[in-house]
């Protein structure tokens, strides 16, 4: 935990360990440690003697007038506390020093902490003045928390003073004392003093605006056909019913007036209002009695209802001829509250607003409110806004910044993609805020992993680069960047704070990153830089760098605040995308681990398959190719409803169940029936809460298409449960969608599944897919099927090429659903690989079957398998003769393995048992199982088949 502020020994030890490069995060306060790092990066040496003298010192009179009464009052209130009150300018140079006891002042003079000294952090290390400026935050430092050894006896608290109109840091108020008299309340007092000085600066601006307005009124008082009071709107209610202008019109006029004040090269502006009216704005310069230079914008509205004449002597004709509707806009609330006994200030971010006029006293010389005559008389004009051009510029900038923040909120984070979110930050900020924007992230963030703490030299990846020009001197998109320790980016990543370099050519550190590239950057006109760490939920995700070049003014403090806000919004969106990427990769890894790895060895079909996850997340689509007995193969495609881990896990369970059912050699329709029962059980089991006896329904839904192809007979049996129909492509390119009864989706239960049996020519392609391939938000199923038919109508493509052609034609750029695709081109097993014999149910046929097997194996050159195959065939035929009924058929298949099959008309399956030493029989099937690699039983419509497999030599 952080040590106490008076723990000199502990801090001294931490300071020494910091200088040796040790980690001291647990021993030093965060703001102090950040300052130490900045001092270390800048090459500051702790043993420097004291504060150096400033070269130039030209204090601002406005600042001194605003600060002097505040600092004197504060100093007087601290007389008994032996605390000195210091005012420094925006560069850290001391302007004034008030109060303090003799002993304190002597100690301060010894380290040259006196008017004219340079207290910036780069010149004096960690201290109340320089660190408050560097961090742009109030700062309190005691004893050894100072980086310089000579400042150890002191404690100080500094608070920056910001100009309420420009937003710039104009000064720092600092309270300093000896360490033994330190008190954290000094920070609060310094902050209150800074706030009071800001209010004084705002009052000065308000006084200038009032003087300008008074000068304008005196200059136009008594002009023929016009007076201030006569041009006041009829009624000062908020809705301006007398003027006929609504709130939208008033807001538009105010915005255009502010832009006109901020544009010295423009004098007139025309504004189209509602109701067919047009407002003409004119910019008039005005000078106050003490030389204040300002601008007044006058407004005149044409069209709409005529004004009612209120002055004496006005005729009805003149009233009907009037076409102007004067408007007075209520002043905006101030940002900095004034003192109770002072005049309320105007809004700091907008030009001053003309206050409501007071009606003139009626008399014989009071002019009537008149419209504009044909000679251009300006009786219908009224002052809309008064202000200084600089303040008008600030008002326009403030509005643009708000618009930029609004657009950033709408455009940044539109997707859950890390790279795209970084690109959106660059797109929003270029060119409206910066001329170049670069976003650098570690590869771990791009993979969705937790970022590691930044260290100097950590590799980052440039994932986004926005530029006003095609040729950029910065690192390119996709480049690996390793920032040197002294660069602003390294400062931001290490200290977790933003860095502003208003004059890049004078900044130290960044040039050492790449001197040659630095020269090109300066040559390209890039003059200022802001770097902001992208932080979200306590983690630093990367850094954003904003550059300006050419004519735009250098970055200011307000720009730094805006950059921080933009980066903060982008960081949250990037972190959301990163977390989604992590979850997406986890689900995708689970999904892919549950899908087939590689292709099983079989000769029945040539297979190509694809799985593509959805953009929004993985789903429950799957495919499988399962070798069956008798050289057959099962082709499966399924789809579990939903997305995410639950769908992927359910898919894995269903795929395992299908494989297990296939090992039992169940018929296709019976297999789907068992799978339907399983889905219903999962639905009921997973829908029931731990304390709820009644189950929910509809949690799991799935579809499935199951096909079995036999290369000997070239027959294919298909059945489906709510799945899209498969397509068959004949060798000549003819495409047909199999008219297969759809069947209900899995889990409904109670409805039998129907099968269709086809005979496929050798070289036919069977195409199985999920609905994500043919259906999306912009395309219905029929359109997808037509497109699929067109793509498949080619006879010269293999399965791999067919898969690629299908995906290119049908898969959208950002699929909303995952897709599973399986293309199988059929093969046929010729008669040279098949031998079969029909045998009567007679014990004498056993010897004949043995001789036939040996002869066939000799013809195939498989004499090494003759003994085991003869034994297996003899045993299986003997069992069929003894225990079965009907005709017996013996068949040998030479495929990847030697297959021996015995078919009979009985549905009773033999069972493997272990005979005891005294049993006379029961060992035949045991020997068959020991001598062959696999054996099993499959049932047919008219009996069963017992089969064995042996690997070929």
Coordinates of N, CA and C in Angstrom, one line a residue, residues 473-586:
X473 N 4.2 10.5 -43.7 CA 5.5 10.2 -43.2 C 5.5 9.3 -41.9
X474 N 4.4 9.0 -41.4 CA 4.3 8.2 -40.2 C 4.4 6.7 -40.6
X475 N 4.5 5.9 -39.5 CA 4.6 4.4 -39.8 C 3.3 4.0 -40.5
X476 N 3.4 3.0 -41.4 CA 2.3 2.6 -42.2 C 1.4 1.7 -41.5
X477 N 0.2 1.5 -42.1 CA -0.8 0.6 -41.6 C -0.2 -0.9 -41.6
X478 N -0.4 -1.5 -40.4 CA 0.1 -2.9 -40.2 C 1.5 -3.0 -39.8
X479 N 2.2 -1.9 -39.7 CA 3.6 -1.9 -39.3 C 3.7 -2.2 -37.8
X480 N 4.8 -2.9 -37.4 CA 5.1 -3.1 -36.0 C 5.8 -1.9 -35.4
X481 N 5.4 -1.4 -34.3 CA 6.0 -0.1 -33.8 C 6.5 -0.5 -32.4
X482 N 7.7 -0.1 -32.1 CA 8.3 -0.2 -30.7 C 8.7 1.2 -30.3
X483 N 7.9 1.8 -29.4 CA 8.2 3.2 -29.1 C 9.4 3.3 -28.1
X484 N 10.3 4.2 -28.3 CA 11.5 4.3 -27.4 C 11.0 5.0 -26.1
X485 N 11.8 4.8 -25.0 CA 11.3 5.3 -23.7 C 11.0 6.8 -23.7
X486 N 11.6 7.6 -24.5 CA 11.4 9.1 -24.3 C 10.3 9.6 -25.3
X487 N 9.6 8.8 -26.0 CA 8.6 9.3 -26.9 C 7.3 9.7 -26.2
X488 N 6.5 10.6 -26.7 CA 5.2 10.9 -26.0 C 4.3 9.6 -25.9
X489 N 4.4 8.8 -26.9 CA 3.6 7.6 -26.9 C 4.0 6.7 -25.7
X490 N 5.3 6.5 -25.5 CA 5.8 5.7 -24.4 C 5.4 6.4 -23.1
X491 N 5.5 7.7 -23.0 CA 5.0 8.4 -21.8 C 3.6 8.1 -21.5
X492 N 2.7 8.2 -22.5 CA 1.3 8.0 -22.3 C 1.0 6.5 -21.8
X493 N 1.7 5.6 -22.5 CA 1.4 4.2 -22.1 C 2.0 3.9 -20.7
X494 N 3.1 4.4 -20.4 CA 3.7 4.1 -19.1 C 3.0 4.8 -18.0
X495 N 2.7 6.1 -18.2 CA 2.1 6.9 -17.1 C 0.6 6.9 -17.1
X496 N 0.0 6.3 -18.2 CA -1.4 6.2 -18.3 C -2.1 7.6 -18.4
X497 N -1.3 8.6 -18.9 CA -1.8 10.0 -19.0 C -1.6 10.5 -20.4
X498 N -2.4 11.5 -20.8 CA -2.2 12.1 -22.1 C -1.0 13.0 -22.1
X499 N -0.4 13.2 -23.3 CA 0.7 14.1 -23.5 C 0.4 15.0 -24.7
X500 N 0.6 16.3 -24.4 CA 0.3 17.4 -25.4 C 1.7 18.0 -25.8
X501 N 2.0 18.0 -27.0 CA 3.2 18.6 -27.5 C 2.8 19.7 -28.5
X502 N 2.5 20.9 -28.1 CA 2.0 21.9 -29.0 C 3.0 22.4 -30.1
X503 N 4.3 22.3 -29.7 CA 5.3 22.6 -30.7 C 6.2 21.4 -30.9
X504 N 6.0 20.6 -31.9 CA 6.7 19.3 -32.0 C 8.1 19.5 -32.2
X505 N 8.5 20.6 -32.9 CA 9.9 20.8 -33.2 C 10.7 21.1 -32.0
X506 N 10.1 21.6 -30.9 CA 10.8 21.9 -29.7 C 10.7 20.8 -28.7
X507 N 9.9 19.8 -28.9 CA 9.7 18.7 -28.0 C 10.9 17.8 -28.0
X508 N 11.2 17.3 -26.8 CA 12.3 16.4 -26.6 C 11.8 15.0 -26.6
X509 N 12.6 14.1 -27.0 CA 12.3 12.6 -26.9 C 11.7 12.0 -28.1
X510 N 10.7 12.6 -28.7 CA 10.1 11.9 -29.8 C 11.0 11.7 -31.0
X511 N 11.9 12.6 -31.2 CA 12.8 12.6 -32.3 C 13.8 11.4 -32.3
X512 N 14.1 10.9 -31.1 CA 15.0 9.8 -30.9 C 14.4 8.5 -31.4
X513 N 13.1 8.4 -31.6 CA 12.5 7.2 -32.0 C 13.0 6.8 -33.4
X514 N 13.0 7.7 -34.3 CA 13.5 7.4 -35.7 C 13.9 8.8 -36.2
X515 N 15.2 9.2 -36.1 CA 15.6 10.5 -36.5 C 15.3 10.8 -38.0
X516 N 15.5 9.8 -38.9 CA 15.2 10.0 -40.3 C 13.8 10.3 -40.5
X517 N 12.9 9.4 -39.9 CA 11.5 9.6 -40.1 C 11.1 10.9 -39.4
X518 N 11.7 11.3 -38.3 CA 11.4 12.6 -37.6 C 11.6 13.8 -38.6
X519 N 12.7 13.7 -39.3 CA 13.0 14.8 -40.3 C 11.9 14.9 -41.3
X520 N 11.4 13.7 -41.8 CA 10.3 13.7 -42.8 C 9.0 14.2 -42.2
X521 N 8.8 13.9 -40.9 CA 7.6 14.4 -40.3 C 7.6 15.9 -40.2
X522 N 8.7 16.5 -39.8 CA 8.8 18.0 -39.7 C 8.7 18.6 -41.1
X523 N 9.4 17.9 -42.1 CA 9.3 18.5 -43.4 C 7.9 18.4 -44.0
X524 N 7.1 17.5 -43.6 CA 5.7 17.4 -44.0 C 4.8 18.5 -43.4
X525 N 5.4 19.3 -42.5 CA 4.6 20.4 -41.9 C 3.9 20.0 -40.6
X526 N 4.1 18.8 -40.1 CA 3.4 18.4 -38.9 C 4.0 19.2 -37.7
X527 N 3.2 19.9 -37.0 CA 3.8 20.8 -36.0 C 3.3 20.6 -34.5
X528 N 2.3 19.8 -34.3 CA 1.8 19.5 -32.9 C 1.3 18.1 -32.8
X529 N 1.3 17.6 -31.6 CA 0.9 16.2 -31.4 C 0.2 16.0 -30.0
X530 N -0.8 15.2 -30.0 CA -1.4 14.7 -28.8 C -1.4 13.2 -28.8
X531 N -0.9 12.6 -27.7 CA -1.0 11.2 -27.6 C -1.9 10.9 -26.3
X532 N -2.8 9.9 -26.5 CA -3.7 9.5 -25.5 C -3.7 8.0 -25.3
X533 N -3.5 7.6 -24.1 CA -3.6 6.1 -23.8 C -5.0 5.6 -23.9
X534 N -5.2 4.5 -24.6 CA -6.6 3.9 -24.7 C -6.8 3.0 -23.5
X535 N -7.5 3.5 -22.5 CA -7.7 2.8 -21.3 C -9.2 2.5 -21.1
X536 N -9.5 1.3 -20.6 CA -10.9 0.9 -20.4 C -10.8 -0.1 -19.3
X537 N -11.7 0.0 -18.3 CA -11.8 -0.9 -17.2 C -10.5 -1.3 -16.6
X538 N -9.7 -0.3 -16.4 CA -8.4 -0.5 -15.7 C -7.3 -1.0 -16.5
X539 N -7.5 -1.3 -17.8 CA -6.4 -1.8 -18.6 C -6.0 -0.8 -19.7
X540 N -4.8 -0.8 -20.0 CA -4.3 0.0 -21.1 C -4.2 -0.8 -22.4
X541 N -5.1 -0.5 -23.4 CA -5.2 -1.3 -24.6 C -4.3 -0.8 -25.7
X542 N -3.8 0.4 -25.7 CA -2.9 0.9 -26.7 C -2.8 2.4 -26.6
X543 N -2.5 3.0 -27.7 CA -2.3 4.5 -27.7 C -2.8 5.1 -29.0
X544 N -3.5 6.2 -28.9 CA -3.9 7.0 -30.1 C -3.1 8.3 -30.2
X545 N -2.6 8.6 -31.4 CA -1.8 9.7 -31.7 C -2.5 10.6 -32.7
X546 N -2.6 11.9 -32.3 CA -3.3 12.9 -33.2 C -2.2 13.9 -33.6
X547 N -2.1 14.2 -34.9 CA -1.1 15.1 -35.4 C -1.8 16.2 -36.2
X548 N -1.3 17.4 -36.1 CA -1.7 18.5 -37.0 C -0.6 19.1 -37.8
X549 N -0.9 19.5 -39.0 CA 0.1 20.0 -39.9 C -0.5 21.2 -40.7
X550 N 0.4 22.0 -41.3 CA -0.1 23.1 -42.1 C -0.7 24.3 -41.4
X551 N -1.9 24.7 -41.8 CA -2.5 26.0 -41.3 C -3.2 25.8 -40.0
X552 N -3.8 24.7 -39.7 CA -4.6 24.6 -38.4 C -3.7 25.0 -37.2
X553 N -4.3 25.7 -36.3 CA -3.5 26.1 -35.1 C -3.1 24.9 -34.3
X554 N -2.0 25.0 -33.6 CA -1.5 23.9 -32.8 C -2.5 23.5 -31.8
X555 N -2.4 22.3 -31.3 CA -3.3 21.7 -30.3 C -3.2 22.6 -29.0
X556 N -4.3 22.8 -28.3 CA -4.4 23.5 -27.1 C -4.9 22.6 -26.0
X557 N -5.1 23.2 -24.8 CA -5.6 22.4 -23.7 C -7.0 21.8 -23.9
X558 N -7.9 22.7 -24.6 CA -9.2 22.2 -24.9 C -9.2 21.1 -25.9
X559 N -8.2 21.1 -26.8 CA -8.1 20.0 -27.7 C -7.6 18.7 -27.0
X560 N -6.8 18.9 -26.0 CA -6.4 17.7 -25.2 C -7.6 17.1 -24.5
X561 N -8.5 17.9 -24.0 CA -9.7 17.4 -23.3 C -10.5 16.7 -24.3
X562 N -10.7 17.3 -25.5 CA -11.5 16.6 -26.5 C -10.9 15.3 -27.0
X563 N -9.6 15.3 -27.2 CA -8.9 14.0 -27.6 C -9.1 13.0 -26.5
X564 N -9.0 13.4 -25.2 CA -9.2 12.4 -24.2 C -10.6 11.8 -24.2
X565 N -11.6 12.7 -24.5 CA -13.0 12.2 -24.5 C -13.2 11.2 -25.7
X566 N -12.6 11.6 -26.8 CA -12.8 10.7 -28.0 C -12.1 9.4 -27.8
X567 N -10.9 9.5 -27.2 CA -10.1 8.2 -27.0 C -10.8 7.4 -25.9
X568 N -11.4 8.0 -24.9 CA -12.1 7.2 -23.9 C -13.3 6.5 -24.5
X569 N -14.0 7.1 -25.4 CA -15.2 6.5 -26.0 C -14.7 5.3 -26.9
X570 N -13.6 5.6 -27.6 CA -13.1 4.5 -28.5 C -12.5 3.4 -27.7
X571 N -11.9 3.7 -26.5 CA -11.3 2.6 -25.7 C -12.4 1.7 -25.2
X572 N -13.5 2.2 -24.7 CA -14.6 1.4 -24.3 C -15.1 0.5 -25.4
X573 N -15.2 1.1 -26.6 CA -15.7 0.3 -27.7 C -14.7 -0.8 -28.1
X574 N -13.4 -0.4 -28.1 CA -12.3 -1.4 -28.4 C -12.3 -2.5 -27.4
X575 N -12.5 -2.2 -26.1 CA -12.5 -3.2 -25.1 C -13.7 -4.1 -25.2
X576 N -14.8 -3.5 -25.5 CA -16.0 -4.4 -25.8 C -15.8 -5.3 -26.9
X577 N -15.2 -4.8 -28.0 CA -14.9 -5.6 -29.2 C -13.8 -6.7 -28.8
X578 N -12.8 -6.3 -28.0 CA -11.8 -7.3 -27.6 C -12.5 -8.4 -26.7
X579 N -13.3 -8.1 -25.8 CA -14.0 -9.1 -25.0 C -14.9 -10.0 -25.9
X580 N -15.6 -9.4 -26.8 CA -16.4 -10.2 -27.8 C -15.5 -11.1 -28.6
X581 N -14.3 -10.5 -29.0 CA -13.4 -11.4 -29.8 C -12.9 -12.6 -29.0
X582 N -12.7 -12.3 -27.7 CA -12.2 -13.4 -26.9 C -13.3 -14.5 -26.8
X583 N -14.5 -14.0 -26.5 CA -15.6 -15.0 -26.4 C -15.9 -15.7 -27.7
X584 N -15.8 -14.9 -28.8 CA -16.0 -15.5 -30.1 C -14.9 -16.5 -30.4
X585 N -13.7 -16.2 -30.1 CA -12.6 -17.2 -30.4 C -12.8 -18.4 -29.5
X586 N -13.2 -18.2 -28.3 CA -13.5 -19.4 -27.4 C -14.6 -20.3 -27.9

